[in-house]
XYZ file of C-alpha atoms in Angstrom:
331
model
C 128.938 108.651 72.674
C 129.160 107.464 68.842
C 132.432 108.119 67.168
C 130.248 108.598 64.000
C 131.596 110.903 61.703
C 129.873 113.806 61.509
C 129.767 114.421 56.873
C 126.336 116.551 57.253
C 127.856 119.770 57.464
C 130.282 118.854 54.782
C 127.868 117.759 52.502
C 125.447 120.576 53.036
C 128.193 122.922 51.858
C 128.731 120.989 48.879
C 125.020 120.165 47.725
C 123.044 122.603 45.887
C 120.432 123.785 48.999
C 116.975 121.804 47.196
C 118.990 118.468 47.529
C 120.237 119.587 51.048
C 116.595 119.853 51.582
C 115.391 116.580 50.036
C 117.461 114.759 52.365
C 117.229 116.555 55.276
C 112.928 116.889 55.309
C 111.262 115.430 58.401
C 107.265 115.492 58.510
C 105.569 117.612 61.233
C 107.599 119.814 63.877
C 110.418 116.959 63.561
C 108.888 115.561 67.328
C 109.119 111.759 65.448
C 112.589 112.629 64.244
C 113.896 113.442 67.574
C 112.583 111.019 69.045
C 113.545 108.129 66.666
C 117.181 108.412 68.183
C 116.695 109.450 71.659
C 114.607 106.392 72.390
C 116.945 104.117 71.225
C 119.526 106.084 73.225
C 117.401 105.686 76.529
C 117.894 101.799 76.316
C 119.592 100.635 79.521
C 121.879 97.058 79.100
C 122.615 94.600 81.793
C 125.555 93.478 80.750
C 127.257 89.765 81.481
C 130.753 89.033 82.318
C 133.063 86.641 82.800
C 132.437 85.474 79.042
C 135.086 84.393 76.224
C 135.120 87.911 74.406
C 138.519 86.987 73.396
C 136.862 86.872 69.529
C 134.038 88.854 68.709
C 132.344 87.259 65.468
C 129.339 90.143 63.828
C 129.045 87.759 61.463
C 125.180 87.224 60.301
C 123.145 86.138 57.467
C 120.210 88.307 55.700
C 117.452 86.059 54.400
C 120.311 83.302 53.764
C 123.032 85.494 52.617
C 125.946 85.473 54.847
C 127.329 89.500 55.287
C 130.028 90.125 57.584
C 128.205 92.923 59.578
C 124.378 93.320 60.544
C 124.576 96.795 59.999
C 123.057 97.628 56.248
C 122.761 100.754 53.883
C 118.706 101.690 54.056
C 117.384 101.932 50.769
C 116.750 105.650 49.951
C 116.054 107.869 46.753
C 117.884 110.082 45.143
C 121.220 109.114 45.673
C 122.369 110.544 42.721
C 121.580 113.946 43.781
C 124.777 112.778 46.746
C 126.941 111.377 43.936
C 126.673 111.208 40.251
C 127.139 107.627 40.381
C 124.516 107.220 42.939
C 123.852 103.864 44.135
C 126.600 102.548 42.120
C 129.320 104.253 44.424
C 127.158 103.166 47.682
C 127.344 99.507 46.549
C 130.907 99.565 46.146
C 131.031 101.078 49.599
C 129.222 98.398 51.054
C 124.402 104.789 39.560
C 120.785 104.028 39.410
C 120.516 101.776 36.677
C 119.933 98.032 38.006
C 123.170 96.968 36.075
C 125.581 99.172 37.833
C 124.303 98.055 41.322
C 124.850 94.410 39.833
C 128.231 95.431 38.985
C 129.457 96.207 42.425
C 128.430 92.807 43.587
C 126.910 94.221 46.674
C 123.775 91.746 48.176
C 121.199 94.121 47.602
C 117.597 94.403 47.213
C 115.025 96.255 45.203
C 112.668 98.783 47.369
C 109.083 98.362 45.528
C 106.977 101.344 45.013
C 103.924 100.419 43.707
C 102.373 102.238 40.662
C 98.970 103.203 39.581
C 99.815 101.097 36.273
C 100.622 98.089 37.284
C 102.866 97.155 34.865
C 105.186 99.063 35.282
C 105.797 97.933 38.741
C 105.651 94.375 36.763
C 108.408 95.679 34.387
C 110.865 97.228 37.267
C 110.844 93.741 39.271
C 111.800 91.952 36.831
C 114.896 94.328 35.045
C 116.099 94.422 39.070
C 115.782 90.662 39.424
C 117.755 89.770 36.149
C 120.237 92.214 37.580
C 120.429 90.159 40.692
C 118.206 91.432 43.069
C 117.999 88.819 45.803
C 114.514 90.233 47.730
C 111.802 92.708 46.793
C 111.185 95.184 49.846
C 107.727 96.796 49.708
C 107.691 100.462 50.709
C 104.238 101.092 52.487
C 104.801 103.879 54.807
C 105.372 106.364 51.873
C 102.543 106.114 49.787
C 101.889 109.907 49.326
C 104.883 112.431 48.676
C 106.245 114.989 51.396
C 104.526 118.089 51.917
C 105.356 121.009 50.509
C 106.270 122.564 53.860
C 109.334 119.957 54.280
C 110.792 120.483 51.253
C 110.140 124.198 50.453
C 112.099 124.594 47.662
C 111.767 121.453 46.103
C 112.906 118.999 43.587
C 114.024 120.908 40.209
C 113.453 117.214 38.386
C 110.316 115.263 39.533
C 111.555 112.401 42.078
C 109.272 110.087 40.171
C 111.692 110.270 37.025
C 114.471 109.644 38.900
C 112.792 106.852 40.875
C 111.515 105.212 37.115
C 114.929 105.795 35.596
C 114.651 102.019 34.997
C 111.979 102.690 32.886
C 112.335 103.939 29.414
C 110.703 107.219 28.347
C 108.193 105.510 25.847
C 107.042 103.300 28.568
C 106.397 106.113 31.331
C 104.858 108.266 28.056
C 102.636 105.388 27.523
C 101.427 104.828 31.253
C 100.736 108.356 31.610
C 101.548 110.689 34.831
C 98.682 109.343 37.075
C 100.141 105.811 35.492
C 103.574 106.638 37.474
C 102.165 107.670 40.458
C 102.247 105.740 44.051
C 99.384 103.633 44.115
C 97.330 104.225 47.117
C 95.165 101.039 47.220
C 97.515 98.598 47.754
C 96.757 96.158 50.685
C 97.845 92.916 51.870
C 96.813 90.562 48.900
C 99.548 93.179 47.112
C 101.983 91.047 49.276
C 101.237 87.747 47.144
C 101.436 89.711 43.989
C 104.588 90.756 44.379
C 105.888 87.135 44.882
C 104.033 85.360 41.968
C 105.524 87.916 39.857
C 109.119 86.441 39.914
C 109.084 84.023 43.006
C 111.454 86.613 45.303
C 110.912 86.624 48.807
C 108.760 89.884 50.036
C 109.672 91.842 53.263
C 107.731 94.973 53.830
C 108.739 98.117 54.821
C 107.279 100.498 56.933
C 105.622 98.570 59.510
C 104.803 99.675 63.049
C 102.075 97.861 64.399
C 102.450 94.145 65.807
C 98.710 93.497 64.164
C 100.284 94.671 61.059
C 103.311 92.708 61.369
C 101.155 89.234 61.782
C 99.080 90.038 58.618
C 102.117 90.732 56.408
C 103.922 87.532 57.815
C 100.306 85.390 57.012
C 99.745 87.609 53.557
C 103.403 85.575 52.455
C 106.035 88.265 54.006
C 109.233 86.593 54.552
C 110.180 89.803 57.052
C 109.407 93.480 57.846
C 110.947 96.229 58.407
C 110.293 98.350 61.390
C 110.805 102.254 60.226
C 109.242 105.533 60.211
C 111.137 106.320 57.053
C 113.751 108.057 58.947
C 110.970 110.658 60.500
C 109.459 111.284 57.233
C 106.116 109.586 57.704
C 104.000 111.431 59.948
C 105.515 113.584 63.075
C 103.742 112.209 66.323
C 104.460 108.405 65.296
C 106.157 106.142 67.245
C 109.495 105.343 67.237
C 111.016 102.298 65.582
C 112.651 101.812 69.246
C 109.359 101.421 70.848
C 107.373 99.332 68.175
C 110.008 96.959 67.421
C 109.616 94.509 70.754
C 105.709 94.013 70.569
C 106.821 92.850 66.891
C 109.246 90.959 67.575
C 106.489 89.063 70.148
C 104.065 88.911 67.505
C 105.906 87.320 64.652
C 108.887 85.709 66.391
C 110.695 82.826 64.466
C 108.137 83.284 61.612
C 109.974 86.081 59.680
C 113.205 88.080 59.617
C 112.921 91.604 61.525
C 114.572 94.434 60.472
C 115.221 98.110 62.460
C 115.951 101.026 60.727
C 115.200 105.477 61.276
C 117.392 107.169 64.026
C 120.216 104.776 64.410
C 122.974 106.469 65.295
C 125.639 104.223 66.962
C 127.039 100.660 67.906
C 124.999 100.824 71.106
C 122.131 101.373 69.088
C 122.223 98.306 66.756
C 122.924 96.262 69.761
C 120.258 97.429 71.940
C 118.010 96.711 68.147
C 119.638 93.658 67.755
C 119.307 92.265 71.709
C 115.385 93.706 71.012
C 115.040 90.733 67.997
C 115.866 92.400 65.455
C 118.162 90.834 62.387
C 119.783 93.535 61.291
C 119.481 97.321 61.175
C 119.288 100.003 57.951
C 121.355 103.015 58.752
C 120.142 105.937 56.001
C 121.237 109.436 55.849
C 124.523 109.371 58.179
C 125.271 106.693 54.893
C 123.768 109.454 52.449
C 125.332 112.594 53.914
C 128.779 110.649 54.156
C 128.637 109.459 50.230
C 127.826 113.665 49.333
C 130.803 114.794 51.352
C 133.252 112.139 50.883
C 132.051 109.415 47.847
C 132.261 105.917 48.449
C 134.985 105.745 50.813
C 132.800 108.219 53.290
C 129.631 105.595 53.186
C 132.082 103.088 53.578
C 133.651 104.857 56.713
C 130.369 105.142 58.406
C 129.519 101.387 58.122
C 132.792 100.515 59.506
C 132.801 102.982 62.890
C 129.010 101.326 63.170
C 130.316 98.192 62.989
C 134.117 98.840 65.518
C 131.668 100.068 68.007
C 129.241 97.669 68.070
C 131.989 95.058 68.425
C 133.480 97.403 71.159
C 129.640 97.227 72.560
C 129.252 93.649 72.520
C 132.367 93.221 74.055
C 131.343 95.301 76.761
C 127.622 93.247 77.098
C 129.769 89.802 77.574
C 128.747 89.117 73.888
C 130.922 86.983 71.397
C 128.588 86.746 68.494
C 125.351 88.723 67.245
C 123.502 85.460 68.121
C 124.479 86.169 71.611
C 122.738 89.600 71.973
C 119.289 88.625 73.333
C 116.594 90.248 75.229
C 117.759 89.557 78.772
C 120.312 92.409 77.771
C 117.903 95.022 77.569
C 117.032 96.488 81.484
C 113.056 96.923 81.621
């Protein structure tokens, strides 16, 4: 049992109900929700002992930067409808604008949405890489908005201005609305694209299939990230749980791996990081935890993720993150 605190009922009494809403929407009847944390919850370990657990080192490195913990704050939109400084106060935990993220000198990376008008998407790269954005993670598994039916009473300023607030208002005016939109014809080649515009490495978000996986990974990818965008995709899908291990088999060594939607605990991110996975993205326990308590809430949840995963790893006969391999997992 995860000794996660619990900020959604806290923040739910604090944020006007639409932005409860936002948050909270799933797609379908929730069945992909549900069962993005119970299947990571019905992983069985085998655990080894008599190992030095004396130190426990969760140490890592993401795409060459070292962090002291492999378990990360998901990218997600909207956080200033949580906090008024927004991403600002979440990367001082672990404000929209590019230069306040750069500020809190937080590794971080810019999620890509890619827009009808291309040029804008040209234009938002390269304002997040002069404000030190270290990777460029393009976000394919949300390419058309949530129904109406999972956020019933909406979003009283359009998400899209929010999501170009890097963007000034004559260049969105100029592009147009359809210019702003998601563009729904991006493919593979959009991979290589992306790194000839500024040379940043590319992981893609989003995928599920170990097909998929191979073609990102020969398109240029220098990782994925295995999600269902927290249960927001598309109800019946498969959990990130059970798609990450035939992905892990398909790329291997040949890019980084990433786990995030329905993470819930330390055994959780070991049982994703014994499955191959590099790290994990943790999203709205973060989110609801930076409403109800600011900064020092987000901050709380990434440290109980990261005692009990130690705590976990200590149990598995593991003394570093290195050390949590497949054998662990029971089939």
């Amino acid at each position: 049992m995860s000794d996660l605190p619990d900020f959604e009922e806290r923040a739910r009494a604090l944020l006007p109900p639409h932005v409860s809403a936002y948050f909270a929407a799933i797609a379908g009847a929730g069945v992909g929700f549900d069962e993005g944390t119970a299947d990571w919850s019905a992983v069985r370990f085998r655990p080894r002992v008599l190992r030095d657990v004396g130190s426990v080192s969760l140490s890592t490195t993401i795409l060459g930067t070292p962090v002291r913990t492999p378990v990360l704050v998901a990218p997600m939109a909207q956080q200033v409808g949580a906090h008024p400084d927004g991403e600002g106060a979440m990367g001082r935990a672990v404000a929209v604008p590019f230069t306040a993220i750069a500020q809190t000198g937080a590794p971080w990376w810019f999620q890509v949405y890619v827009t009808r008008d291309r040029s804008l998407t040209e234009r938002l790269v390269e304002r997040a890489v002069a404000n030190g954005a270290r990777a460029l993670l393009l976000t394919v598994d949300m390419i058309i908005p949530l129904p109406a039916q999972v956020n019933p009473l909406g979003w009283p300023d359009s998400p899209a201005k929010v999501r170009l607030a890097n963007l000034t208002a004559e260049e969105q005016a100029a592009a147009g609305l359809a210019g702003t939109e998601i563009d729904r014809s991006i493919n593979f080649d959009t991979i290589g694209w992306l790194r000839e515009l500024r040379g940043l490495p590319v992981l893609v978000k989003g995928v599920l299939r170990a097909d998929d996986a191979r073609r990102c990974v020969d398109a240029g990818a220098a990782g994925v990230v295995v999600s269902t965008h927290g249960g927001r995709r598309l109800g019946p899908t498969a959990s990130a749980a059970r798609a990450l291990p035939e992905i892990v088999a398909a790329i291997g060594d040949h890019a980084e791996i990433y786990a995030d939607s329905g993470i819930r605990s330390g055994e959780h991110v070991a049982a994703a990081l014994a499955m191959g996975a590099r790290g994990v993205f943790v999203g709205r326990p973060v989110l609801w935890a930076l409403a109800a308590a600011g900064e020092e809430g987000a901050e709380q949840v990434i440290k109980s993720l990261t005692k009990e995963l130690a705590h976990v790893m200590i149990q598995l006969g593991t003394a570093s993150v290195d050390e949590l391999t497949p054998d662990l997992i029971a089939s």
